[in-house]
Amino acid sequence: MKKYIVIGNPIEHSLSPKLHNYWFEQNNIDANYDKKKIDKSEIQDIVSEIKKNKLDGLNVTVPFKNDVIPFLDILSEESKITQSVNTIYMHDKKLIGHNTDIVGFELSLRETQFDLKNKSIFILGAGGVVPSIICALEKLGVSKIIISNRTKQKAENLKKIFSKIYVVDWGDQPEFDVIINATSLGLNREDNINLNFDNIDKEKLFYDVIYNPKETNFLRTGKSLGCKVSNGKMMFIYQAFEAFKLWHKVQPEINEDLKNFLDS
Ligand code: ATR
């Protein structure tokens, strides 16, 4: 039986085992997927288990997507640009690090059917997932990306990789067509983002990377303004879909049953 694990800290909330084990069953794949909370000092040992054939693949989540990089042999182009790895596997005796968050985010945005061409995007946050979001947005042909983060220096640091982005102070509110919450504000139901959306029109998209809770106060605000809203559930599903394809060379099915199953 093949073995897969998602590592992170915290990890209790992760739905990856539920999703991958569901797809294993559907596709008659003899494998098991588990989650493991680790400390940074354990990364090397866990990654080396793949080389020893004790593990067949790893997903990596917050906060280790960058920390795993020194222990890998080859990085995909996407991982190199973002310095972020969420999927690891062996190929020709080499450990490969890949980033499926980029395509996960891109596919989830396409599904909203919001036309992104030449649009201004306002991103709240500058944490681990933001380089992947910027990378996908640049591919989708947006015209402007503006970042605001409580710790401004972290947003400024992103300019070293993505020279075309703009940075504004936390609390400032530029004009935008799409606003993306990539902070952890909203994980607690009572969390609020202190921006004033009173005067914005309804032709906007509010996207929250958070998918649990399903509707953050941020998305509730967008909805009440009549804007299009999307949470991060499809991004989560699509990043797993891409990892599954890399590992098993099989395209798993995404349908309403699956989405309902994840909610159950
Ligand atoms: P990390 O910052 O370690 O990569 P993350 O979960 O990927 O962790 O990112 C958390 C994001 O939420 C960061 O942008 C963080 O802002 P800081 O860089 O200033 O820490 C943001 N965040 C978390 N709590 C916040 C709060 N109470 N107010 C505003 N932003 C917050």
mmCIF file with all atom_site columns, C-alpha atoms in Angstrom, residues 1-5 21 24-25 28-34 53-57 248:
data_model
loop_
_atom_site.group_PDB
_atom_site.id
_atom_site.type_symbol
_atom_site.label_atom_id
_atom_site.label_alt_id
_atom_site.label_comp_id
_atom_site.label_asym_id
_atom_site.label_entity_id
_atom_site.label_seq_id
_atom_site.pdbx_PDB_ins_code
_atom_site.Cartn_x
_atom_site.Cartn_y
_atom_site.Cartn_z
_atom_site.occupancy
_atom_site.B_iso_or_equiv
_atom_site.pdbx_formal_charge
_atom_site.auth_seq_id
_atom_site.auth_comp_id
_atom_site.auth_asym_id
_atom_site.auth_atom_id
_atom_site.pdbx_PDB_model_num
ATOM 1  C CA . MET A 1 1   ? 0.000   0.000  0.000  1.00 0.00 ? 1   MET A CA 1
ATOM 2  C CA . LYS A 1 2   ? 1.305   3.435  -0.944 1.00 0.00 ? 2   LYS A CA 1
ATOM 3  C CA . LYS A 1 3   ? 1.592   6.088  1.760  1.00 0.00 ? 3   LYS A CA 1
ATOM 4  C CA . TYR A 1 4   ? 1.053   9.826  1.572  1.00 0.00 ? 4   TYR A CA 1
ATOM 5  C CA . ILE A 1 5   ? 1.120   12.500 4.274  1.00 0.00 ? 5   ILE A CA 1
ATOM 6  C CA . ASN A 1 21  ? -8.639  8.956  0.592  1.00 0.00 ? 21  ASN A CA 1
ATOM 7  C CA . PHE A 1 24  ? -8.208  6.564  -3.708 1.00 0.00 ? 24  PHE A CA 1
ATOM 8  C CA . GLU A 1 25  ? -11.385 4.633  -3.109 1.00 0.00 ? 25  GLU A CA 1
ATOM 9  C CA . ASN A 1 28  ? -9.261  1.785  -6.780 1.00 0.00 ? 28  ASN A CA 1
ATOM 10 C CA . ILE A 1 29  ? -5.827  2.955  -5.725 1.00 0.00 ? 29  ILE A CA 1
ATOM 11 C CA . ASP A 1 30  ? -4.265  0.958  -2.916 1.00 0.00 ? 30  ASP A CA 1
ATOM 12 C CA . ALA A 1 31  ? -2.997  3.846  -0.818 1.00 0.00 ? 31  ALA A CA 1
ATOM 13 C CA . ASN A 1 32  ? -3.495  5.756  2.403  1.00 0.00 ? 32  ASN A CA 1
ATOM 14 C CA . TYR A 1 33  ? -3.211  9.469  3.117  1.00 0.00 ? 33  TYR A CA 1
ATOM 15 C CA . ASP A 1 34  ? -2.611  10.801 6.627  1.00 0.00 ? 34  ASP A CA 1
ATOM 16 C CA . ASN A 1 53  ? 10.644  4.261  -0.019 1.00 0.00 ? 53  ASN A CA 1
ATOM 17 C CA . LYS A 1 54  ? 8.812   4.442  3.299  1.00 0.00 ? 54  LYS A CA 1
ATOM 18 C CA . LEU A 1 55  ? 6.637   7.233  1.921  1.00 0.00 ? 55  LEU A CA 1
ATOM 19 C CA . ASP A 1 56  ? 5.412   7.835  -1.608 1.00 0.00 ? 56  ASP A CA 1
ATOM 20 C CA . GLY A 1 57  ? 4.579   11.512 -1.479 1.00 0.00 ? 57  GLY A CA 1
ATOM 21 C CA . HIS A 1 248 ? -0.990  8.784  -9.657 1.00 0.00 ? 248 HIS A CA 1
#
